[in-house]
Backbone as XML, in Angstrom:
<?xml version="1.0"?>
<chain id="A" units="angstrom">
  <residue number="1" name="MET">
    <atom name="N" x="124.678" y="145.477" z="75.044"/>
    <atom name="CA" x="125.147" y="144.342" z="74.295"/>
    <atom name="C" x="124.948" y="143.048" z="75.085"/>
  </residue>
  <residue number="2" name="GLY">
    <atom name="N" x="125.098" y="143.112" z="76.394"/>
    <atom name="CA" x="124.936" y="141.927" z="77.222"/>
    <atom name="C" x="123.509" y="141.426" z="77.250"/>
  </residue>
  <residue number="3" name="ILE">
    <atom name="N" x="122.550" y="142.340" z="77.346"/>
    <atom name="CA" x="121.143" y="141.940" z="77.360"/>
    <atom name="C" x="120.744" y="141.373" z="76.008"/>
  </residue>
  <residue number="4" name="PHE">
    <atom name="N" x="121.269" y="141.950" z="74.939"/>
    <atom name="CA" x="120.977" y="141.466" z="73.593"/>
    <atom name="C" x="121.464" y="140.028" z="73.430"/>
  </residue>
  <residue number="5" name="ALA">
    <atom name="N" x="122.704" y="139.759" z="73.816"/>
    <atom name="CA" x="123.262" y="138.414" z="73.695"/>
    <atom name="C" x="122.535" y="137.438" z="74.610"/>
  </residue>
  <residue number="6" name="MET">
    <atom name="N" x="122.207" y="137.888" z="75.805"/>
    <atom name="CA" x="121.513" y="137.016" z="76.752"/>
    <atom name="C" x="120.112" y="136.658" z="76.264"/>
  </residue>
  <residue number="7" name="SER">
    <atom name="N" x="119.421" y="137.630" z="75.671"/>
    <atom name="CA" x="118.074" y="137.346" z="75.172"/>
    <atom name="C" x="118.116" y="136.388" z="73.986"/>
  </residue>
  <residue number="8" name="ILE">
    <atom name="N" x="119.103" y="136.534" z="73.103"/>
    <atom name="CA" x="119.230" y="135.607" z="71.975"/>
    <atom name="C" x="119.536" y="134.200" z="72.482"/>
  </residue>
  <residue number="9" name="TYR">
    <atom name="N" x="120.445" y="134.082" z="73.420"/>
    <atom name="CA" x="120.792" y="132.783" z="73.994"/>
    <atom name="C" x="119.590" y="132.140" z="74.674"/>
  </residue>
  <residue number="10" name="TYR">
    <atom name="N" x="118.867" y="132.922" z="75.455"/>
    <atom name="CA" x="117.696" y="132.416" z="76.181"/>
    <atom name="C" x="116.613" y="131.958" z="75.210"/>
  </residue>
  <residue number="11" name="LEU">
    <atom name="N" x="116.381" y="132.729" z="74.170"/>
    <atom name="CA" x="115.319" y="132.391" z="73.221"/>
    <atom name="C" x="115.684" y="131.196" z="72.350"/>
  </residue>
  <residue number="12" name="GLN">
    <atom name="N" x="116.958" y="130.984" z="72.088"/>
    <atom name="CA" x="117.341" y="129.793" z="71.332"/>
    <atom name="C" x="117.069" y="128.527" z="72.125"/>
  </residue>
  <residue number="13" name="HIS">
    <atom name="N" x="117.219" y="128.605" z="73.430"/>
    <atom name="CA" x="116.927" y="127.445" z="74.266"/>
    <atom name="C" x="115.427" y="127.271" z="74.510"/>
  </residue>
  <residue number="14" name="LYS">
    <atom name="N" x="114.649" y="128.304" z="74.301"/>
    <atom name="CA" x="113.208" y="128.243" z="74.533"/>
    <atom name="C" x="112.397" y="128.109" z="73.241"/>
  </residue>
  <residue number="15" name="LYS">
    <atom name="N" x="113.047" y="127.906" z="72.097"/>
    <atom name="CA" x="112.330" y="127.846" z="70.828"/>
    <atom name="C" x="111.295" y="126.733" z="70.810"/>
  </residue>
  <residue number="16" name="LYS">
    <atom name="N" x="111.651" y="125.574" z="71.308"/>
    <atom name="CA" x="110.715" y="124.450" z="71.309"/>
    <atom name="C" x="109.519" y="124.741" z="72.209"/>
  </residue>
  <residue number="17" name="GLU">
    <atom name="N" x="109.773" y="125.325" z="73.370"/>
    <atom name="CA" x="108.677" y="125.686" z="74.278"/>
    <atom name="C" x="107.755" y="126.720" z="73.642"/>
  </residue>
  <residue number="18" name="ILE">
    <atom name="N" x="108.333" y="127.713" z="72.976"/>
    <atom name="CA" x="107.538" y="128.740" z="72.314"/>
    <atom name="C" x="106.711" y="128.122" z="71.197"/>
  </residue>
  <residue number="19" name="GLY">
    <atom name="N" x="107.310" y="127.200" z="70.434"/>
    <atom name="CA" x="106.581" y="126.521" z="69.362"/>
    <atom name="C" x="105.413" y="125.714" z="69.891"/>
  </residue>
  <residue number="20" name="ILE">
    <atom name="N" x="105.616" y="124.999" z="70.984"/>
    <atom name="CA" x="104.534" y="124.205" z="71.577"/>
    <atom name="C" x="103.428" y="125.105" z="72.109"/>
  </residue>
  <residue number="21" name="ARG">
    <atom name="N" x="103.802" y="126.217" z="72.722"/>
    <atom name="CA" x="102.796" y="127.162" z="73.222"/>
    <atom name="C" x="101.972" y="127.749" z="72.069"/>
  </residue>
  <residue number="22" name="LYS">
    <atom name="N" x="102.635" y="128.049" z="70.943"/>
    <atom name="CA" x="101.908" y="128.598" z="69.791"/>
    <atom name="C" x="100.958" y="127.563" z="69.202"/>
  </residue>
  <residue number="23" name="VAL">
    <atom name="N" x="101.384" y="126.311" z="69.140"/>
    <atom name="CA" x="100.512" y="125.253" z="68.625"/>
    <atom name="C" x="99.299" y="125.091" z="69.526"/>
  </residue>
  <residue number="24" name="ASN">
    <atom name="N" x="99.485" y="125.265" z="70.824"/>
    <atom name="CA" x="98.378" y="125.137" z="71.776"/>
    <atom name="C" x="97.514" y="126.379" z="71.866"/>
  </residue>
  <residue number="25" name="GLY">
    <atom name="N" x="97.836" y="127.436" z="71.108"/>
    <atom name="CA" x="96.955" y="128.586" z="71.034"/>
    <atom name="C" x="97.420" y="129.848" z="71.708"/>
  </residue>
  <residue number="26" name="ALA">
    <atom name="N" x="98.659" y="129.906" z="72.134"/>
    <atom name="CA" x="99.167" y="131.127" z="72.772"/>
    <atom name="C" x="99.347" y="132.213" z="71.720"/>
  </residue>
  <residue number="27" name="THR">
    <atom name="N" x="99.046" y="133.435" z="72.102"/>
    <atom name="CA" x="99.208" y="134.558" z="71.182"/>
    <atom name="C" x="100.601" y="135.163" z="71.345"/>
  </residue>
  <residue number="28" name="ILE">
    <atom name="N" x="100.964" y="136.012" z="70.406"/>
    <atom name="CA" x="102.277" y="136.656" z="70.442"/>
    <atom name="C" x="102.436" y="137.530" z="71.694"/>
  </residue>
  <residue number="29" name="PRO">
    <atom name="N" x="101.431" y="138.347" z="72.080"/>
    <atom name="CA" x="101.597" y="139.125" z="73.322"/>
    <atom name="C" x="101.753" y="138.255" z="74.575"/>
  </residue>
  <residue number="30" name="GLU">
    <atom name="N" x="101.088" y="137.111" z="74.625"/>
    <atom name="CA" x="101.237" y="136.224" z="75.782"/>
    <atom name="C" x="102.650" y="135.666" z="75.872"/>
  </residue>
  <residue number="31" name="ILE">
    <atom name="N" x="103.195" y="135.274" z="74.738"/>
    <atom name="CA" x="104.560" y="134.742" z="74.726"/>
    <atom name="C" x="105.556" y="135.839" z="75.079"/>
  </residue>
  <residue number="32" name="THR">
    <atom name="N" x="105.356" y="137.032" z="74.527"/>
    <atom name="CA" x="106.248" y="138.153" z="74.816"/>
    <atom name="C" x="106.205" y="138.506" z="76.298"/>
  </residue>
  <residue number="33" name="ASN">
    <atom name="N" x="105.024" y="138.541" z="76.883"/>
    <atom name="CA" x="104.907" y="138.850" z="78.317"/>
    <atom name="C" x="105.580" y="137.786" z="79.174"/>
  </residue>
  <residue number="34" name="LEU">
    <atom name="N" x="105.469" y="136.547" z="78.774"/>
    <atom name="CA" x="106.093" y="135.460" z="79.527"/>
    <atom name="C" x="107.607" y="135.611" z="79.551"/>
  </residue>
  <residue number="35" name="ILE">
    <atom name="N" x="108.174" y="135.936" z="78.401"/>
    <atom name="CA" x="109.628" y="136.097" z="78.312"/>
    <atom name="C" x="110.076" y="137.370" z="79.026"/>
  </residue>
  <residue number="36" name="ASN">
    <atom name="N" x="109.338" y="138.471" z="78.827"/>
    <atom name="CA" x="109.711" y="139.746" z="79.452"/>
    <atom name="C" x="109.673" y="139.673" z="80.966"/>
  </residue>
  <residue number="37" name="ARG">
    <atom name="N" x="108.707" y="138.962" z="81.514"/>
    <atom name="CA" x="108.571" y="138.866" z="82.965"/>
    <atom name="C" x="109.834" y="138.263" z="83.594"/>
  </residue>
  <residue number="38" name="ASP">
    <atom name="N" x="110.390" y="137.239" z="82.964"/>
    <atom name="CA" x="111.609" y="136.626" z="83.489"/>
    <atom name="C" x="112.773" y="137.616" z="83.500"/>
  </residue>
  <residue number="39" name="PHE">
    <atom name="N" x="112.968" y="138.297" z="82.390"/>
    <atom name="CA" x="114.086" y="139.229" z="82.286"/>
    <atom name="C" x="113.935" y="140.408" z="83.232"/>
  </residue>
  <residue number="40" name="PHE">
    <atom name="N" x="112.742" y="140.974" z="83.319"/>
    <atom name="CA" x="112.566" y="142.164" z="84.151"/>
    <atom name="C" x="112.664" y="141.854" z="85.634"/>
  </residue>
  <residue number="41" name="SER">
    <atom name="N" x="112.306" y="140.654" z="86.029"/>
    <atom name="CA" x="112.488" y="140.308" z="87.440"/>
    <atom name="C" x="113.972" y="140.232" z="87.784"/>
  </residue>
  <residue number="42" name="TRP">
    <atom name="N" x="114.780" y="139.662" z="86.899"/>
    <atom name="CA" x="116.216" y="139.584" z="87.152"/>
    <atom name="C" x="116.870" y="140.963" z="87.109"/>
  </residue>
  <residue number="43" name="ILE">
    <atom name="N" x="116.435" y="141.812" z="86.196"/>
    <atom name="CA" x="116.991" y="143.158" z="86.113"/>
    <atom name="C" x="116.655" y="143.954" z="87.367"/>
  </residue>
  <residue number="44" name="THR">
    <atom name="N" x="115.435" y="143.828" z="87.857"/>
    <atom name="CA" x="115.015" y="144.541" z="89.059"/>
    <atom name="C" x="115.784" y="144.055" z="90.287"/>
  </residue>
  <residue number="45" name="ILE">
    <atom name="N" x="115.946" y="142.748" z="90.415"/>
    <atom name="CA" x="116.699" y="142.199" z="91.546"/>
    <atom name="C" x="118.151" y="142.687" z="91.503"/>
  </residue>
  <residue number="46" name="ALA">
    <atom name="N" x="118.754" y="142.684" z="90.309"/>
    <atom name="CA" x="120.134" y="143.157" z="90.184"/>
    <atom name="C" x="120.247" y="144.628" z="90.544"/>
  </residue>
  <residue number="47" name="PHE">
    <atom name="N" x="119.263" y="145.415" z="90.147"/>
    <atom name="CA" x="119.308" y="146.835" z="90.472"/>
    <atom name="C" x="119.137" y="147.061" z="91.965"/>
  </residue>
  <residue number="48" name="LEU">
    <atom name="N" x="118.296" y="146.276" z="92.624"/>
    <atom name="CA" x="118.122" y="146.428" z="94.071"/>
    <atom name="C" x="119.401" y="146.078" z="94.839"/>
  </residue>
  <residue number="49" name="PHE">
    <atom name="N" x="120.176" y="145.142" z="94.331"/>
    <atom name="CA" x="121.466" y="144.848" z="94.947"/>
    <atom name="C" x="122.489" y="145.930" z="94.635"/>
  </residue>
  <residue number="50" name="ALA">
    <atom name="N" x="122.388" y="146.543" z="93.470"/>
    <atom name="CA" x="123.392" y="147.518" z="93.040"/>
    <atom name="C" x="123.213" y="148.880" z="93.700"/>
  </residue>
  <residue number="51" name="ILE">
    <atom name="N" x="121.991" y="149.232" z="94.112"/>
    <atom name="CA" x="121.748" y="150.554" z="94.696"/>
    <atom name="C" x="122.613" y="150.805" z="95.933"/>
  </residue>
  <residue number="52" name="PRO">
    <atom name="N" x="122.567" y="149.965" z="96.966"/>
    <atom name="CA" x="123.377" y="150.285" z="98.153"/>
    <atom name="C" x="124.877" y="150.224" z="97.885"/>
  </residue>
  <residue number="53" name="ILE">
    <atom name="N" x="125.291" y="149.293" z="97.046"/>
    <atom name="CA" x="126.721" y="149.180" z="96.747"/>
    <atom name="C" x="127.206" y="150.431" z="96.026"/>
  </residue>
  <residue number="54" name="SER">
    <atom name="N" x="126.473" y="150.857" z="95.009"/>
    <atom name="CA" x="126.898" y="152.045" z="94.264"/>
    <atom name="C" x="126.777" y="153.308" z="95.117"/>
  </residue>
  <residue number="55" name="TRP">
    <atom name="N" x="125.794" y="153.370" z="95.999"/>
    <atom name="CA" x="125.642" y="154.524" z="96.887"/>
    <atom name="C" x="126.870" y="154.665" z="97.782"/>
  </residue>
  <residue number="56" name="ILE">
    <atom name="N" x="127.302" y="153.552" z="98.362"/>
    <atom name="CA" x="128.463" y="153.586" z="99.264"/>
    <atom name="C" x="129.729" y="153.959" z="98.500"/>
  </residue>
  <residue number="57" name="ILE">
    <atom name="N" x="129.938" y="153.340" z="97.350"/>
    <atom name="CA" x="131.150" y="153.617" z="96.572"/>
    <atom name="C" x="131.175" y="155.062" z="96.090"/>
  </residue>
  <residue number="58" name="MET">
    <atom name="N" x="130.062" y="155.547" z="95.578"/>
    <atom name="CA" x="130.015" y="156.932" z="95.090"/>
    <atom name="C" x="130.185" y="157.932" z="96.231"/>
  </residue>
  <residue number="59" name="ASP">
    <atom name="N" x="129.607" y="157.646" z="97.381"/>
    <atom name="CA" x="129.727" y="158.555" z="98.518"/>
    <atom name="C" x="131.185" y="158.649" z="98.985"/>
  </residue>
  <residue number="60" name="LYS">
    <atom name="N" x="131.868" y="157.520" z="99.063"/>
    <atom name="CA" x="133.286" y="157.533" z="99.459"/>
    <atom name="C" x="134.146" y="158.214" z="98.404"/>
  </residue>
  <residue number="61" name="TRP">
    <atom name="N" x="133.840" y="158.019" z="97.142"/>
    <atom name="CA" x="134.619" y="158.642" z="96.073"/>
    <atom name="C" x="134.412" y="160.156" z="96.049"/>
  </residue>
  <residue number="62" name="LEU">
    <atom name="N" x="133.185" y="160.603" z="96.289"/>
    <atom name="CA" x="132.897" y="162.035" z="96.268"/>
    <atom name="C" x="133.448" y="162.772" z="97.485"/>
  </residue>
  <residue number="63" name="GLN">
    <atom name="N" x="133.772" y="162.074" z="98.546"/>
    <atom name="CA" x="134.339" y="162.727" z="99.730"/>
    <atom name="C" x="135.743" y="163.249" z="99.485"/>
  </residue>
  <residue number="64" name="ASN">
    <atom name="N" x="136.410" y="162.773" z="98.465"/>
    <atom name="CA" x="137.785" y="163.183" z="98.184"/>
    <atom name="C" x="137.876" y="164.503" z="97.420"/>
  </residue>
  <residue number="65" name="PHE">
    <atom name="N" x="136.771" y="165.057" z="97.008"/>
    <atom name="CA" x="136.791" y="166.286" z="96.223"/>
    <atom name="C" x="136.568" y="167.505" z="97.119"/>
  </residue>
  <residue number="66" name="ALA">
    <atom name="N" x="137.119" y="168.626" z="96.697"/>
    <atom name="CA" x="136.974" y="169.862" z="97.464"/>
    <atom name="C" x="135.531" y="170.369" z="97.412"/>
  </residue>
  <residue number="67" name="TYR">
    <atom name="N" x="134.942" y="170.353" z="96.237"/>
    <atom name="CA" x="133.549" y="170.765" z="96.076"/>
    <atom name="C" x="132.699" y="169.501" z="96.004"/>
  </residue>
  <residue number="68" name="ARG">
    <atom name="N" x="132.116" y="169.173" z="97.125"/>
    <atom name="CA" x="131.384" y="167.913" z="97.251"/>
    <atom name="C" x="129.909" y="168.124" z="96.955"/>
  </residue>
  <residue number="69" name="ILE">
    <atom name="N" x="129.299" y="167.167" z="96.275"/>
    <atom name="CA" x="127.859" y="167.197" z="96.024"/>
    <atom name="C" x="127.213" y="166.034" z="96.782"/>
  </residue>
  <residue number="70" name="ASN">
    <atom name="N" x="125.925" y="166.159" z="97.016"/>
    <atom name="CA" x="125.181" y="165.091" z="97.667"/>
    <atom name="C" x="124.496" y="164.236" z="96.614"/>
  </residue>
  <residue number="71" name="LEU">
    <atom name="N" x="124.423" y="162.944" z="96.892"/>
    <atom name="CA" x="123.722" y="162.040" z="95.990"/>
    <atom name="C" x="122.224" y="162.137" z="96.256"/>
  </residue>
  <residue number="72" name="SER">
    <atom name="N" x="121.465" y="162.208" z="95.187"/>
    <atom name="CA" x="120.014" y="162.272" z="95.314"/>
    <atom name="C" x="119.390" y="160.952" z="94.872"/>
  </residue>
  <residue number="73" name="TRP">
    <atom name="N" x="118.179" y="160.716" z="95.331"/>
    <atom name="CA" x="117.485" y="159.491" z="94.971"/>
    <atom name="C" x="117.095" y="159.475" z="93.501"/>
  </residue>
  <residue number="74" name="TRP">
    <atom name="N" x="116.884" y="160.650" z="92.910"/>
    <atom name="CA" x="116.397" y="160.709" z="91.532"/>
    <atom name="C" x="117.459" y="160.229" z="90.541"/>
  </residue>
  <residue number="75" name="ILE">
    <atom name="N" x="118.731" y="160.271" z="90.913"/>
    <atom name="CA" x="119.780" y="159.761" z="90.031"/>
    <atom name="C" x="119.580" y="158.264" z="89.806"/>
  </residue>
  <residue number="76" name="PHE">
    <atom name="N" x="119.257" y="157.548" z="90.859"/>
    <atom name="CA" x="119.035" y="156.112" z="90.744"/>
    <atom name="C" x="117.702" y="155.814" z="90.061"/>
  </residue>
  <residue number="77" name="ALA">
    <atom name="N" x="116.703" y="156.662" z="90.269"/>
    <atom name="CA" x="115.409" y="156.470" z="89.596"/>
    <atom name="C" x="115.543" y="156.648" z="88.087"/>
  </residue>
  <residue number="78" name="VAL">
    <atom name="N" x="116.289" y="157.655" z="87.673"/>
    <atom name="CA" x="116.510" y="157.875" z="86.237"/>
    <atom name="C" x="117.291" y="156.708" z="85.645"/>
  </residue>
  <residue number="79" name="THR">
    <atom name="N" x="118.240" y="156.205" z="86.396"/>
    <atom name="CA" x="119.044" y="155.083" z="85.920"/>
    <atom name="C" x="118.193" y="153.843" z="85.688"/>
  </residue>
  <residue number="80" name="ILE">
    <atom name="N" x="117.310" y="153.521" z="86.618"/>
    <atom name="CA" x="116.484" y="152.327" z="86.446"/>
    <atom name="C" x="115.491" y="152.509" z="85.304"/>
  </residue>
  <residue number="81" name="VAL">
    <atom name="N" x="114.988" y="153.713" z="85.110"/>
    <atom name="CA" x="114.066" y="153.951" z="83.994"/>
    <atom name="C" x="114.784" y="153.767" z="82.662"/>
  </residue>
  <residue number="82" name="ILE">
    <atom name="N" x="115.970" y="154.321" z="82.535"/>
    <atom name="CA" x="116.737" y="154.171" z="81.291"/>
    <atom name="C" x="117.105" y="152.708" z="81.068"/>
  </residue>
  <residue number="83" name="GLN">
    <atom name="N" x="117.524" y="152.041" z="82.116"/>
    <atom name="CA" x="117.918" y="150.641" z="82.016"/>
    <atom name="C" x="116.740" y="149.762" z="81.610"/>
  </residue>
  <residue number="84" name="LEU">
    <atom name="N" x="115.587" y="149.963" z="82.225"/>
    <atom name="CA" x="114.417" y="149.157" z="81.881"/>
    <atom name="C" x="113.906" y="149.471" z="80.480"/>
  </residue>
  <residue number="85" name="THR">
    <atom name="N" x="114.033" y="150.704" z="80.036"/>
    <atom name="CA" x="113.609" y="151.059" z="78.681"/>
    <atom name="C" x="114.466" y="150.359" z="77.634"/>
  </residue>
  <residue number="86" name="ILE">
    <atom name="N" x="115.765" y="150.406" z="77.813"/>
    <atom name="CA" x="116.664" y="149.731" z="76.875"/>
    <atom name="C" x="116.423" y="148.225" z="76.891"/>
  </residue>
  <residue number="87" name="ALA">
    <atom name="N" x="116.256" y="147.655" z="78.069"/>
    <atom name="CA" x="115.999" y="146.221" z="78.173"/>
    <atom name="C" x="114.662" y="145.852" z="77.539"/>
  </residue>
  <residue number="88" name="PHE">
    <atom name="N" x="113.645" y="146.675" z="77.747"/>
    <atom name="CA" x="112.328" y="146.403" z="77.186"/>
    <atom name="C" x="112.375" y="146.386" z="75.662"/>
  </residue>
  <residue number="89" name="ILE">
    <atom name="N" x="113.030" y="147.370" z="75.084"/>
    <atom name="CA" x="113.119" y="147.435" z="73.623"/>
    <atom name="C" x="113.891" y="146.231" z="73.085"/>
  </residue>
  <residue number="90" name="THR">
    <atom name="N" x="115.014" y="145.925" z="73.698"/>
    <atom name="CA" x="115.854" y="144.822" z="73.230"/>
    <atom name="C" x="115.141" y="143.486" z="73.350"/>
  </residue>
  <residue number="91" name="ILE">
    <atom name="N" x="114.555" y="143.220" z="74.496"/>
    <atom name="CA" x="113.942" y="141.925" z="74.745"/>
    <atom name="C" x="112.647" y="141.775" z="73.952"/>
  </residue>
  <residue number="92" name="CYS">
    <atom name="N" x="111.866" y="142.844" z="73.839"/>
    <atom name="CA" x="110.615" y="142.765" z="73.076"/>
    <atom name="C" x="110.876" y="142.457" z="71.604"/>
  </residue>
  <residue number="93" name="LEU">
    <atom name="N" x="111.877" y="143.097" z="71.034"/>
    <atom name="CA" x="112.179" y="142.833" z="69.629"/>
    <atom name="C" x="112.595" y="141.383" z="69.419"/>
  </residue>
  <residue number="94" name="GLN">
    <atom name="N" x="113.425" y="140.868" z="70.299"/>
    <atom name="CA" x="113.878" y="139.485" z="70.157"/>
    <atom name="C" x="112.758" y="138.482" z="70.443"/>
  </residue>
  <residue number="95" name="SER">
    <atom name="N" x="111.939" y="138.748" z="71.450"/>
    <atom name="CA" x="110.879" y="137.802" z="71.785"/>
    <atom name="C" x="109.772" y="137.810" z="70.734"/>
  </residue>
  <residue number="96" name="GLN">
    <atom name="N" x="109.483" y="138.955" z="70.150"/>
    <atom name="CA" x="108.487" y="138.977" z="69.084"/>
    <atom name="C" x="108.998" y="138.279" z="67.834"/>
  </residue>
  <residue number="97" name="LYS">
    <atom name="N" x="110.277" y="138.407" z="67.569"/>
    <atom name="CA" x="110.867" y="137.701" z="66.433"/>
    <atom name="C" x="110.746" y="136.189" z="66.639"/>
  </residue>
  <residue number="98" name="ALA">
    <atom name="N" x="111.003" y="135.731" z="67.852"/>
    <atom name="CA" x="110.902" y="134.302" z="68.145"/>
    <atom name="C" x="109.447" y="133.840" z="68.153"/>
  </residue>
  <residue number="99" name="ALA">
    <atom name="N" x="108.544" y="134.691" z="68.602"/>
    <atom name="CA" x="107.134" y="134.308" z="68.677"/>
    <atom name="C" x="106.479" y="134.271" z="67.303"/>
  </residue>
  <residue number="100" name="ARG">
    <atom name="N" x="107.012" y="135.011" z="66.347"/>
    <atom name="CA" x="106.425" y="135.035" z="65.005"/>
    <atom name="C" x="106.922" y="133.913" z="64.097"/>
  </residue>
  <residue number="101" name="GLU">
    <atom name="N" x="107.902" y="133.167" z="64.557"/>
    <atom name="CA" x="108.390" y="132.063" z="63.752"/>
    <atom name="C" x="107.309" y="131.000" z="63.613"/>
  </residue>
  <residue number="102" name="ASN">
    <atom name="N" x="107.361" y="130.300" z="62.504"/>
    <atom name="CA" x="106.401" y="129.228" z="62.267"/>
    <atom name="C" x="106.708" y="128.070" z="63.206"/>
  </residue>
  <residue number="103" name="PRO">
    <atom name="N" x="105.723" y="127.663" z="64.036"/>
    <atom name="CA" x="106.002" y="126.596" z="65.006"/>
    <atom name="C" x="106.307" y="125.256" z="64.348"/>
  </residue>
  <residue number="104" name="ILE">
    <atom name="N" x="105.801" y="125.040" z="63.150"/>
    <atom name="CA" x="106.081" y="123.774" z="62.452"/>
    <atom name="C" x="107.571" y="123.650" z="62.152"/>
  </residue>
  <residue number="105" name="ASN">
    <atom name="N" x="108.162" y="124.735" z="61.633"/>
    <atom name="CA" x="109.592" y="124.713" z="61.323"/>
    <atom name="C" x="110.453" y="124.562" z="62.569"/>
  </residue>
  <residue number="106" name="VAL">
    <atom name="N" x="110.038" y="125.188" z="63.659"/>
    <atom name="CA" x="110.798" y="125.117" z="64.910"/>
    <atom name="C" x="110.766" y="123.691" z="65.474"/>
  </residue>
  <residue number="107" name="LEU">
    <atom name="N" x="109.573" y="123.108" z="65.488"/>
    <atom name="CA" x="109.447" y="121.758" z="66.063"/>
    <atom name="C" x="110.067" y="120.708" z="65.150"/>
  </residue>
  <residue number="108" name="LYS">
    <atom name="N" x="110.069" y="120.959" z="63.861"/>
    <atom name="CA" x="110.658" y="120.010" z="62.912"/>
    <atom name="C" x="112.180" y="120.006" z="63.025"/>
  </residue>
  <residue number="109" name="SER">
    <atom name="N" x="112.760" y="121.177" z="63.277"/>
    <atom name="CA" x="114.217" y="121.281" z="63.314"/>
    <atom name="C" x="114.832" y="120.711" z="64.584"/>
  </residue>
  <residue number="110" name="GLU">
    <atom name="N" x="114.051" y="120.592" z="65.634"/>
    <atom name="CA" x="114.595" y="120.083" z="66.882"/>
    <atom name="C" x="114.250" y="118.660" z="67.016"/>
  </residue>
</chain>
């Protein structure tokens, strides 16, 4: 829900820029890639900060149990794949919707 709201907010502020890019000849995939690149860089940076923090917290929490398991690297790999997939679907749908709007109407309204 947070990525969905953030992408809508971001695209509302970028409508004029997207309209100008479309008038100058940008295609829908170019606009989508431009928007996706920003979001995925922030998601990746956030995940890189979250890995050591979550590793430490989970390791300390698991030490309190009688039957202890070890944390594996693949748990974090699966998490980032699922997270990026959900973000990709959410952001692509919103960015394509914004890229398909008529640039005349967007520039006229602002």
